[in-house]
PDB file of C-alpha atoms and ligand atoms in Angstrom:
ATOM      1  CA  MET A   1      15.400  26.786 -13.214  1.00  0.00           C
ATOM      2  CA  GLU A   2      18.287  27.880 -11.148  1.00  0.00           C
ATOM      3  CA  GLY A   3      20.171  24.896  -9.869  1.00  0.00           C
ATOM      4  CA  VAL A   4      18.553  22.323 -12.213  1.00  0.00           C
ATOM      5  CA  LYS A   5      21.148  20.766 -14.513  1.00  0.00           C
ATOM      6  CA  LEU A   6      20.111  21.036 -18.195  1.00  0.00           C
ATOM      7  CA  ARG A   7      23.188  20.209 -20.261  1.00  0.00           C
ATOM      8  CA  GLY A   8      22.727  16.799 -21.824  1.00  0.00           C
ATOM      9  CA  GLN A   9      19.481  16.200 -19.952  1.00  0.00           C
ATOM     10  CA  SER A  10      16.103  15.219 -21.574  1.00  0.00           C
ATOM     11  CA  PHE A  11      13.619  18.169 -20.954  1.00  0.00           C
ATOM     12  CA  LEU A  12       9.853  18.050 -21.547  1.00  0.00           C
ATOM     13  CA  ASP A  13       7.983  21.361 -21.566  1.00  0.00           C
ATOM     14  CA  ILE A  14       4.203  20.881 -21.101  1.00  0.00           C
ATOM     15  CA  GLY A  15       2.157  23.744 -22.390  1.00  0.00           C
ATOM     16  CA  PHE A  16       5.189  25.387 -24.047  1.00  0.00           C
ATOM     17  CA  GLY A  17       3.161  28.291 -25.504  1.00  0.00           C
ATOM     18  CA  GLN A  18       5.398  30.645 -27.464  1.00  0.00           C
ATOM     19  CA  GLY A  19       8.285  28.327 -26.694  1.00  0.00           C
ATOM     20  CA  PHE A  20      10.841  30.528 -24.836  1.00  0.00           C
ATOM     21  CA  SER A  21      11.407  28.120 -21.891  1.00  0.00           C
ATOM     22  CA  LEU A  22      11.724  25.223 -24.342  1.00  0.00           C
ATOM     23  CA  LEU A  23      14.197  27.111 -26.501  1.00  0.00           C
ATOM     24  CA  SER A  24      16.180  28.460 -23.525  1.00  0.00           C
ATOM     25  CA  ALA A  25      16.562  24.901 -22.246  1.00  0.00           C
ATOM     26  CA  ALA A  26      17.749  23.786 -25.729  1.00  0.00           C
ATOM     27  CA  SER A  27      20.139  26.664 -25.776  1.00  0.00           C
ATOM     28  CA  MET A  28      21.594  25.454 -22.404  1.00  0.00           C
ATOM     29  CA  GLY A  29      22.220  22.001 -23.964  1.00  0.00           C
ATOM     30  CA  ALA A  30      19.070  20.118 -23.067  1.00  0.00           C
ATOM     31  CA  ARG A  31      17.448  17.549 -25.460  1.00  0.00           C
ATOM     32  CA  VAL A  32      13.972  19.168 -25.617  1.00  0.00           C
ATOM     33  CA  VAL A  33      10.523  17.891 -26.351  1.00  0.00           C
ATOM     34  CA  GLY A  34       7.449  20.177 -26.270  1.00  0.00           C
ATOM     35  CA  CYS A  35       3.836  19.400 -25.752  1.00  0.00           C
ATOM     36  CA  ASP A  36       0.923  21.849 -26.237  1.00  0.00           C
ATOM     37  CA  ILE A  37      -2.756  21.445 -26.907  1.00  0.00           C
ATOM     38  CA  ASN A  38      -2.898  24.326 -29.247  1.00  0.00           C
ATOM     39  CA  PRO A  39      -1.638  23.661 -32.822  1.00  0.00           C
ATOM     40  CA  LYS A  40      -0.821  27.448 -33.217  1.00  0.00           C
ATOM     41  CA  CYS A  41       1.918  27.077 -30.577  1.00  0.00           C
ATOM     42  CA  GLY A  42       3.791  24.836 -32.971  1.00  0.00           C
ATOM     43  CA  THR A  43       3.781  27.598 -35.579  1.00  0.00           C
ATOM     44  CA  VAL A  44       4.782  30.235 -33.024  1.00  0.00           C
ATOM     45  CA  LEU A  45       7.547  28.003 -31.733  1.00  0.00           C
ATOM     46  CA  ASP A  46       8.988  27.795 -35.252  1.00  0.00           C
ATOM     47  CA  ARG A  47       8.828  31.663 -35.456  1.00  0.00           C
ATOM     48  CA  SER A  48      10.484  31.998 -32.014  1.00  0.00           C
ATOM     49  CA  LEU A  49      13.422  29.693 -33.066  1.00  0.00           C
ATOM     50  CA  PRO A  50      15.391  32.362 -35.040  1.00  0.00           C
ATOM     51  CA  LEU A  51      15.481  34.449 -31.878  1.00  0.00           C
ATOM     52  CA  PHE A  52      18.020  31.829 -30.559  1.00  0.00           C
ATOM     53  CA  PRO A  53      20.823  32.025 -33.258  1.00  0.00           C
ATOM     54  CA  ASP A  54      22.708  29.065 -31.633  1.00  0.00           C
ATOM     55  CA  LEU A  55      19.773  26.898 -32.381  1.00  0.00           C
ATOM     56  CA  VAL A  56      19.403  27.631 -36.028  1.00  0.00           C
ATOM     57  CA  GLY A  57      18.846  24.336 -37.904  1.00  0.00           C
ATOM     58  CA  LEU A  58      17.596  22.454 -34.800  1.00  0.00           C
ATOM     59  CA  LYS A  59      14.811  20.066 -35.563  1.00  0.00           C
ATOM     60  CA  LEU A  60      12.200  20.556 -32.823  1.00  0.00           C
ATOM     61  CA  ASP A  61      10.413  17.597 -31.292  1.00  0.00           C
ATOM     62  CA  VAL A  62       6.883  18.667 -30.650  1.00  0.00           C
ATOM     63  CA  GLU A  63       3.796  16.761 -29.604  1.00  0.00           C
ATOM     64  CA  ILE A  64       0.475  18.724 -30.340  1.00  0.00           C
ATOM     65  CA  GLY A  65      -2.107  17.281 -27.932  1.00  0.00           C
ATOM     66  CA  SER A  66      -3.471  17.479 -24.439  1.00  0.00           C
ATOM     67  CA  ILE A  67      -1.414  16.238 -21.435  1.00  0.00           C
ATOM     68  CA  LEU A  68      -4.772  14.771 -20.157  1.00  0.00           C
ATOM     69  CA  ASP A  69      -4.905  12.471 -23.183  1.00  0.00           C
ATOM     70  CA  PRO A  70      -3.436   9.055 -22.294  1.00  0.00           C
ATOM     71  CA  GLU A  71      -2.363   8.549 -25.990  1.00  0.00           C
ATOM     72  CA  VAL A  72      -0.276  11.782 -25.870  1.00  0.00           C
ATOM     73  CA  VAL A  73       1.363  10.717 -22.520  1.00  0.00           C
ATOM     74  CA  HIS A  74       2.143   7.361 -24.005  1.00  0.00           C
ATOM     75  CA  ARG A  75       3.759   8.949 -27.018  1.00  0.00           C
ATOM     76  CA  LEU A  76       5.807  11.263 -24.734  1.00  0.00           C
ATOM     77  CA  ARG A  77       6.791   8.367 -22.595  1.00  0.00           C
ATOM     78  CA  GLY A  78       7.928   6.401 -25.606  1.00  0.00           C
ATOM     79  CA  ARG A  79      10.584   9.042 -26.421  1.00  0.00           C
ATOM     80  CA  VAL A  80      12.484   8.324 -23.193  1.00  0.00           C
ATOM     81  CA  ALA A  81      11.393   4.701 -22.574  1.00  0.00           C
ATOM     82  CA  ALA A  82      14.976   3.463 -22.293  1.00  0.00           C
ATOM     83  CA  GLU A  83      15.793   6.098 -19.638  1.00  0.00           C
ATOM     84  CA  GLY A  84      12.619   5.539 -17.476  1.00  0.00           C
ATOM     85  CA  GLY A  85      11.291   9.072 -18.060  1.00  0.00           C
ATOM     86  CA  PHE A  86      12.505  12.600 -18.658  1.00  0.00           C
ATOM     87  CA  ASP A  87      15.357  14.075 -16.530  1.00  0.00           C
ATOM     88  CA  VAL A  88      13.403  17.365 -16.220  1.00  0.00           C
ATOM     89  CA  VAL A  89       9.621  17.905 -16.777  1.00  0.00           C
ATOM     90  CA  HIS A  90       8.845  21.612 -16.816  1.00  0.00           C
ATOM     91  CA  SER A  91       5.404  23.246 -17.008  1.00  0.00           C
ATOM     92  CA  TRP A  92       5.119  26.971 -16.414  1.00  0.00           C
ATOM     93  CA  GLY A  93       1.565  28.267 -15.953  1.00  0.00           C
ATOM     94  CA  ALA A  94      -0.055  25.611 -18.016  1.00  0.00           C
ATOM     95  CA  LEU A  95      -1.354  22.728 -15.822  1.00  0.00           C
ATOM     96  CA  HIS A  96      -3.899  25.067 -14.066  1.00  0.00           C
ATOM     97  CA  HIS A  97      -5.442  25.791 -17.597  1.00  0.00           C
ATOM     98  CA  THR A  98      -5.997  22.201 -18.581  1.00  0.00           C
ATOM     99  CA  GLY A  99      -9.469  21.881 -16.797  1.00  0.00           C
ATOM    100  CA  ASP A 100      -8.118  19.145 -14.509  1.00  0.00           C
ATOM    101  CA  LEU A 101      -5.089  20.438 -12.534  1.00  0.00           C
ATOM    102  CA  ARG A 102      -4.740  17.402 -10.342  1.00  0.00           C
ATOM    103  CA  ARG A 103      -4.763  14.970 -13.209  1.00  0.00           C
ATOM    104  CA  ALA A 104      -2.457  17.076 -15.301  1.00  0.00           C
ATOM    105  CA  ASN A 105      -0.030  17.372 -12.391  1.00  0.00           C
ATOM    106  CA  ASP A 106      -0.104  13.553 -12.011  1.00  0.00           C
ATOM    107  CA  ARG A 107       0.499  13.021 -15.732  1.00  0.00           C
ATOM    108  CA  ALA A 108       3.413  15.441 -15.673  1.00  0.00           C
ATOM    109  CA  ALA A 109       4.855  13.761 -12.555  1.00  0.00           C
ATOM    110  CA  SER A 110       4.545  10.348 -14.170  1.00  0.00           C
ATOM    111  CA  LEU A 111       6.836  11.405 -16.966  1.00  0.00           C
ATOM    112  CA  VAL A 112       9.759  12.267 -14.623  1.00  0.00           C
ATOM    113  CA  ARG A 113      12.463   9.518 -14.267  1.00  0.00           C
ATOM    114  CA  PRO A 114      13.404   8.444 -10.770  1.00  0.00           C
ATOM    115  CA  GLY A 115      15.813  11.061  -9.504  1.00  0.00           C
ATOM    116  CA  GLY A 116      14.688  13.564 -12.068  1.00  0.00           C
ATOM    117  CA  ALA A 117      13.178  16.990 -11.516  1.00  0.00           C
ATOM    118  CA  LEU A 118       9.583  18.396 -11.813  1.00  0.00           C
ATOM    119  CA  VAL A 119       9.519  22.132 -12.238  1.00  0.00           C
ATOM    120  CA  ILE A 120       6.009  23.686 -12.241  1.00  0.00           C
ATOM    121  CA  ALA A 121       4.404  27.088 -11.785  1.00  0.00           C
ATOM    122  CA  ILE A 122       0.709  27.101 -10.482  1.00  0.00           C
ATOM    123  CA  TYR A 123      -1.668  29.897  -9.740  1.00  0.00           C
ATOM    124  CA  ASN A 124      -1.787  30.672  -6.081  1.00  0.00           C
ATOM    125  CA  ARG A 125      -4.879  30.290  -3.936  1.00  0.00           C
ATOM    126  CA  HIS A 126      -6.075  33.707  -2.548  1.00  0.00           C
ATOM    127  CA  TRP A 127      -9.363  34.956  -1.057  1.00  0.00           C
ATOM    128  CA  SER A 128     -10.103  36.674  -4.387  1.00  0.00           C
ATOM    129  CA  SER A 129      -9.534  33.453  -6.493  1.00  0.00           C
ATOM    130  CA  PRO A 130     -13.257  32.377  -6.569  1.00  0.00           C
ATOM    131  CA  ALA A 131     -14.149  35.789  -7.732  1.00  0.00           C
ATOM    132  CA  TRP A 132     -11.559  35.660 -10.705  1.00  0.00           C
ATOM    133  CA  LEU A 133     -12.999  32.208 -11.490  1.00  0.00           C
ATOM    134  CA  LEU A 134     -16.368  33.678 -11.984  1.00  0.00           C
ATOM    135  CA  ILE A 135     -15.056  36.606 -14.082  1.00  0.00           C
ATOM    136  CA  LYS A 136     -13.070  34.341 -16.301  1.00  0.00           C
ATOM    137  CA  TRP A 137     -15.982  32.026 -16.831  1.00  0.00           C
ATOM    138  CA  LEU A 138     -18.260  35.054 -17.588  1.00  0.00           C
ATOM    139  CA  TYR A 139     -15.728  36.406 -20.084  1.00  0.00           C
ATOM    140  CA  CYS A 140     -15.597  33.052 -21.919  1.00  0.00           C
ATOM    141  CA  LYS A 141     -19.371  32.797 -22.107  1.00  0.00           C
ATOM    142  CA  SER A 142     -19.986  36.418 -23.269  1.00  0.00           C
ATOM    143  CA  PRO A 143     -20.270  38.165 -26.567  1.00  0.00           C
ATOM    144  CA  ARG A 144     -17.363  40.245 -27.756  1.00  0.00           C
ATOM    145  CA  TRP A 145     -18.716  43.565 -26.496  1.00  0.00           C
ATOM    146  CA  VAL A 146     -19.064  42.222 -22.960  1.00  0.00           C
ATOM    147  CA  GLN A 147     -15.538  40.871 -23.144  1.00  0.00           C
ATOM    148  CA  ARG A 148     -14.274  44.289 -24.210  1.00  0.00           C
ATOM    149  CA  ALA A 149     -16.265  45.974 -21.338  1.00  0.00           C
ATOM    150  CA  LEU A 150     -14.789  43.483 -18.720  1.00  0.00           C
ATOM    151  CA  VAL A 151     -11.267  44.216 -20.000  1.00  0.00           C
ATOM    152  CA  SER A 152     -11.695  48.008 -19.883  1.00  0.00           C
ATOM    153  CA  LEU A 153     -13.282  47.790 -16.465  1.00  0.00           C
ATOM    154  CA  LEU A 154     -10.587  45.574 -15.011  1.00  0.00           C
ATOM    155  CA  TYR A 155      -7.591  47.014 -16.718  1.00  0.00           C
ATOM    156  CA  PRO A 156      -7.156  50.032 -14.270  1.00  0.00           C
ATOM    157  CA  VAL A 157      -7.950  47.799 -11.265  1.00  0.00           C
ATOM    158  CA  ILE A 158      -5.329  45.212 -12.125  1.00  0.00           C
ATOM    159  CA  TRP A 159      -2.846  47.928 -12.975  1.00  0.00           C
ATOM    160  CA  LEU A 160      -3.309  49.712  -9.610  1.00  0.00           C
ATOM    161  CA  ALA A 161      -3.373  46.471  -7.619  1.00  0.00           C
ATOM    162  CA  LYS A 162      -0.106  45.328  -9.270  1.00  0.00           C
ATOM    163  CA  LEU A 163       1.521  48.736  -8.670  1.00  0.00           C
ATOM    164  CA  ILE A 164       0.526  48.674  -4.977  1.00  0.00           C
ATOM    165  CA  VAL A 165       1.732  45.046  -4.400  1.00  0.00           C
ATOM    166  CA  THR A 166       4.986  45.176  -6.397  1.00  0.00           C
ATOM    167  CA  ARG A 167       5.770  48.870  -6.207  1.00  0.00           C
ATOM    168  CA  GLU A 168       6.984  48.535  -9.800  1.00  0.00           C
ATOM    169  CA  ASN A 169       5.438  50.126 -12.900  1.00  0.00           C
ATOM    170  CA  PRO A 170       3.195  47.265 -14.376  1.00  0.00           C
ATOM    171  CA  GLY A 171       3.783  48.469 -17.900  1.00  0.00           C
ATOM    172  CA  LYS A 172       7.590  47.986 -17.600  1.00  0.00           C
ATOM    173  CA  LYS A 173       8.446  44.332 -18.455  1.00  0.00           C
ATOM    174  CA  GLU A 174      11.543  42.312 -19.328  1.00  0.00           C
ATOM    175  CA  ARG A 175       9.621  39.431 -21.145  1.00  0.00           C
ATOM    176  CA  GLY A 176       6.379  38.397 -22.416  1.00  0.00           C
ATOM    177  CA  MET A 177       3.419  40.277 -23.728  1.00  0.00           C
ATOM    178  CA  ASN A 178       2.648  43.887 -23.113  1.00  0.00           C
ATOM    179  CA  PHE A 179       0.446  44.819 -20.172  1.00  0.00           C
ATOM    180  CA  PHE A 180      -2.778  45.113 -22.162  1.00  0.00           C
ATOM    181  CA  TYR A 181      -2.510  41.586 -23.503  1.00  0.00           C
ATOM    182  CA  ASP A 182      -1.482  40.436 -20.085  1.00  0.00           C
ATOM    183  CA  VAL A 183      -4.860  41.781 -18.808  1.00  0.00           C
ATOM    184  CA  VAL A 184      -6.833  40.072 -21.666  1.00  0.00           C
ATOM    185  CA  ASP A 185      -4.949  36.842 -20.960  1.00  0.00           C
ATOM    186  CA  TRP A 186      -5.679  37.095 -17.205  1.00  0.00           C
ATOM    187  CA  VAL A 187      -9.254  37.995 -17.469  1.00  0.00           C
ATOM    188  CA  GLY A 188     -10.010  35.415 -20.200  1.00  0.00           C
ATOM    189  CA  GLY A 189      -7.710  32.690 -19.070  1.00  0.00           C
ATOM    190  CA  TYR A 190     -10.228  29.878 -18.531  1.00  0.00           C
ATOM    191  CA  PRO A 191     -10.191  26.972 -17.423  1.00  0.00           C
ATOM    192  CA  TYR A 192      -8.667  28.311 -14.269  1.00  0.00           C
ATOM    193  CA  GLU A 193      -7.620  26.523 -11.081  1.00  0.00           C
ATOM    194  CA  TYR A 194      -5.361  27.475  -8.178  1.00  0.00           C
ATOM    195  CA  MET A 195      -3.603  25.937  -5.207  1.00  0.00           C
ATOM    196  CA  SER A 196      -1.629  27.229  -2.206  1.00  0.00           C
ATOM    197  CA  VAL A 197       2.011  26.362  -1.833  1.00  0.00           C
ATOM    198  CA  PRO A 198       1.340  23.746   1.000  1.00  0.00           C
ATOM    199  CA  GLU A 199      -1.514  22.234  -1.137  1.00  0.00           C
ATOM    200  CA  VAL A 200       0.882  21.711  -4.118  1.00  0.00           C
ATOM    201  CA  GLY A 201       3.687  20.450  -1.867  1.00  0.00           C
ATOM    202  CA  ALA A 202       1.468  17.970  -0.098  1.00  0.00           C
ATOM    203  CA  LEU A 203      -0.034  16.736  -3.348  1.00  0.00           C
ATOM    204  CA  ARG A 204       3.367  15.797  -4.785  1.00  0.00           C
ATOM    205  CA  GLU A 205       5.135  14.678  -1.630  1.00  0.00           C
ATOM    206  CA  LEU A 206       2.407  12.046  -1.237  1.00  0.00           C
ATOM    207  CA  HIS A 207       3.378  10.679  -4.584  1.00  0.00           C
ATOM    208  CA  GLY A 208       7.124  10.067  -4.194  1.00  0.00           C
ATOM    209  CA  PHE A 209       8.447  13.633  -4.714  1.00  0.00           C
ATOM    210  CA  ARG A 210      10.420  15.841  -2.450  1.00  0.00           C
ATOM    211  CA  LEU A 211       9.906  19.625  -2.581  1.00  0.00           C
ATOM    212  CA  LEU A 212      13.294  21.179  -2.978  1.00  0.00           C
ATOM    213  CA  ARG A 213      12.320  24.762  -3.577  1.00  0.00           C
ATOM    214  CA  ALA A 214       9.245  26.959  -3.671  1.00  0.00           C
ATOM    215  CA  ILE A 215       9.116  30.563  -4.726  1.00  0.00           C
ATOM    216  CA  SER A 216       6.010  32.429  -3.797  1.00  0.00           C
ATOM    217  CA  ALA A 217       4.098  34.455  -6.354  1.00  0.00           C
ATOM    218  CA  LYS A 218       4.979  38.240  -6.630  1.00  0.00           C
ATOM    219  CA  VAL A 219       1.279  39.159  -6.709  1.00  0.00           C
ATOM    220  CA  PRO A 220      -1.482  37.337  -4.599  1.00  0.00           C
ATOM    221  CA  THR A 221      -3.013  35.594  -7.530  1.00  0.00           C
ATOM    222  CA  GLY A 222       0.190  35.009  -9.467  1.00  0.00           C
ATOM    223  CA  CYS A 223       2.005  31.828  -9.986  1.00  0.00           C
ATOM    224  CA  ASN A 224       3.965  29.973  -7.241  1.00  0.00           C
ATOM    225  CA  GLU A 225       6.966  28.186  -8.625  1.00  0.00           C
ATOM    226  CA  PHE A 226       8.175  24.725  -7.321  1.00  0.00           C
ATOM    227  CA  VAL A 227      11.083  22.399  -7.920  1.00  0.00           C
ATOM    228  CA  PHE A 228      10.498  18.847  -6.867  1.00  0.00           C
ATOM    229  CA  SER A 229      12.845  15.796  -7.122  1.00  0.00           C
ATOM    230  CA  LYS A 230      11.371  12.414  -7.751  1.00  0.00           C
ATOM    231  CA  THR A 231      12.759   9.880  -5.278  1.00  0.00           C
ATOM    232  CA  ASP A 232      14.513   6.856  -6.718  1.00  0.00           C
ATOM    233  CA  ASN A 233      13.208   3.377  -6.275  1.00  0.00           C
ATOM    234  CA  LYS A 234      14.598   3.222  -2.715  1.00  0.00           C
ATOM    235  CA  GLY A 235      12.719   6.328  -1.760  1.00  0.00           C
ATOM    236  CA  LYS A 236      15.806   8.586  -1.850  1.00  0.00           C
ATOM    237  CA  VAL A 237      16.410  11.730  -3.706  1.00  0.00           C
ATOM    238  CA  ALA A 238      18.947  10.355  -6.206  1.00  0.00           C
ATOM    239  CA  SER A 239      20.734  13.511  -7.353  1.00  0.00           C
ATOM    240  CA  PRO A 240      19.191  16.544  -5.649  1.00  0.00           C
ATOM    241  CA  PRO A 241      19.650  19.679  -7.755  1.00  0.00           C
ATOM    242  CA  ARG A 242      21.737  22.468  -6.165  1.00  0.00           C
ATOM    243  CA  THR A 243      19.084  24.758  -4.615  1.00  0.00           C
ATOM    244  CA  THR A 244      18.360  27.556  -2.296  1.00  0.00           C
ATOM    245  CA  PRO A 245      16.242  26.997   0.772  1.00  0.00           C
ATOM    246  CA  ILE A 246      12.427  26.714   0.497  1.00  0.00           C
ATOM    247  CA  ARG A 247      10.845  29.999   1.204  1.00  0.00           C
TER     248      ARG A 247
HETATM  249  C1  SAM B 301      -0.477  30.667 -20.070  1.00  0.00           C
HETATM  250  S1  SAM B 301       0.195  29.709 -21.334  1.00  0.00           S
HETATM  251  C2  SAM B 301       1.879  29.398 -20.767  1.00  0.00           C
HETATM  252  C3  SAM B 301       2.838  29.248 -21.886  1.00  0.00           C
HETATM  253  C4  SAM B 301       4.324  29.022 -21.446  1.00  0.00           C
HETATM  254  N1  SAM B 301       4.463  27.889 -20.561  1.00  0.00           N
HETATM  255  C5  SAM B 301       4.930  30.271 -20.898  1.00  0.00           C
HETATM  256  O1  SAM B 301       5.449  30.238 -19.729  1.00  0.00           O
HETATM  257  O2  SAM B 301       4.863  31.359 -21.474  1.00  0.00           O
HETATM  258  C6  SAM B 301      -0.580  28.053 -21.082  1.00  0.00           C
HETATM  259  C7  SAM B 301      -0.302  27.108 -22.210  1.00  0.00           C
HETATM  260  O3  SAM B 301      -0.785  25.777 -21.858  1.00  0.00           O
HETATM  261  C8  SAM B 301      -1.353  25.200 -22.975  1.00  0.00           C
HETATM  262  N2  SAM B 301      -2.320  24.132 -22.579  1.00  0.00           N
HETATM  263  C9  SAM B 301      -3.606  24.432 -22.021  1.00  0.00           C
HETATM  264  N3  SAM B 301      -4.216  23.146 -21.810  1.00  0.00           N
HETATM  265  C10 SAM B 301      -3.255  22.283 -22.210  1.00  0.00           C
HETATM  266  C11 SAM B 301      -3.336  20.772 -22.110  1.00  0.00           C
HETATM  267  N4  SAM B 301      -4.444  20.122 -21.746  1.00  0.00           N
HETATM  268  N5  SAM B 301      -2.219  20.106 -22.575  1.00  0.00           N
HETATM  269  C12 SAM B 301      -1.165  20.764 -23.060  1.00  0.00           C
HETATM  270  N6  SAM B 301      -1.034  22.132 -23.098  1.00  0.00           N
HETATM  271  C13 SAM B 301      -2.095  22.830 -22.683  1.00  0.00           C
HETATM  272  C14 SAM B 301      -1.907  26.344 -23.747  1.00  0.00           C
HETATM  273  O4  SAM B 301      -2.224  26.048 -25.092  1.00  0.00           O
HETATM  274  C15 SAM B 301      -0.932  27.380 -23.509  1.00  0.00           C
HETATM  275  O5  SAM B 301       0.022  27.399 -24.538  1.00  0.00           O
END
């Protein structure tokens, strides 16, 4: 989010999960709205709130439903109808789990006001991606004991691969789940789609967005991060966020 103005801005987080991005944006002065398909995420968000003491007492605006559902998109749009959309639409690691990445991406983009920013993270395409797709599908179709066996089998493989690629201890983390649950989340994270950096860039640039920044995934099948600006009605980037060059 570096370089994207948040103070006083309307901020939509699609697939907010445990809510840390949403609450961090609120803490930085944004007017936040969250959308997640999983009702449990609403409960978890309420539990995460006390971790941000400056936000105590804040009434959170949350829409539980799928970003693929036109009714949900309509309700979200209604919250910022007077402004022509959200200043910032953010979705970290969620659009590729919806079952229709392209449509979810379009829905997210449609909620950005002209001149606003779209900040997304999407799994990278790698030669091993189709194999992971198969493993994840198998995990979700299998009984418990097969799921456990898959996780036990793949845990050391993922640990070693991550160590070799990042040269950092995979067990040492600053945020998120411990490594075991990361493995379960990865092995069982289905639906699963992926796109390369140029694929995502081309997809959005065709639809009135300009890619301002792309950060490649740390590991080959990790998430690439993107900051796009929606061109204004004259086709210009209205207020480009301060940013570092595209890598
Ligand atoms: C891997 S989690 C990412 C959570 C959070 N963004 C983060 O960075 O920690 C993916 C989230 O997307 C949500 N999700 C999946 N499909 C969705 C959909 N169709 N509409 C809205 N949210 C969805 C899931 O419920 C989950 O909370």
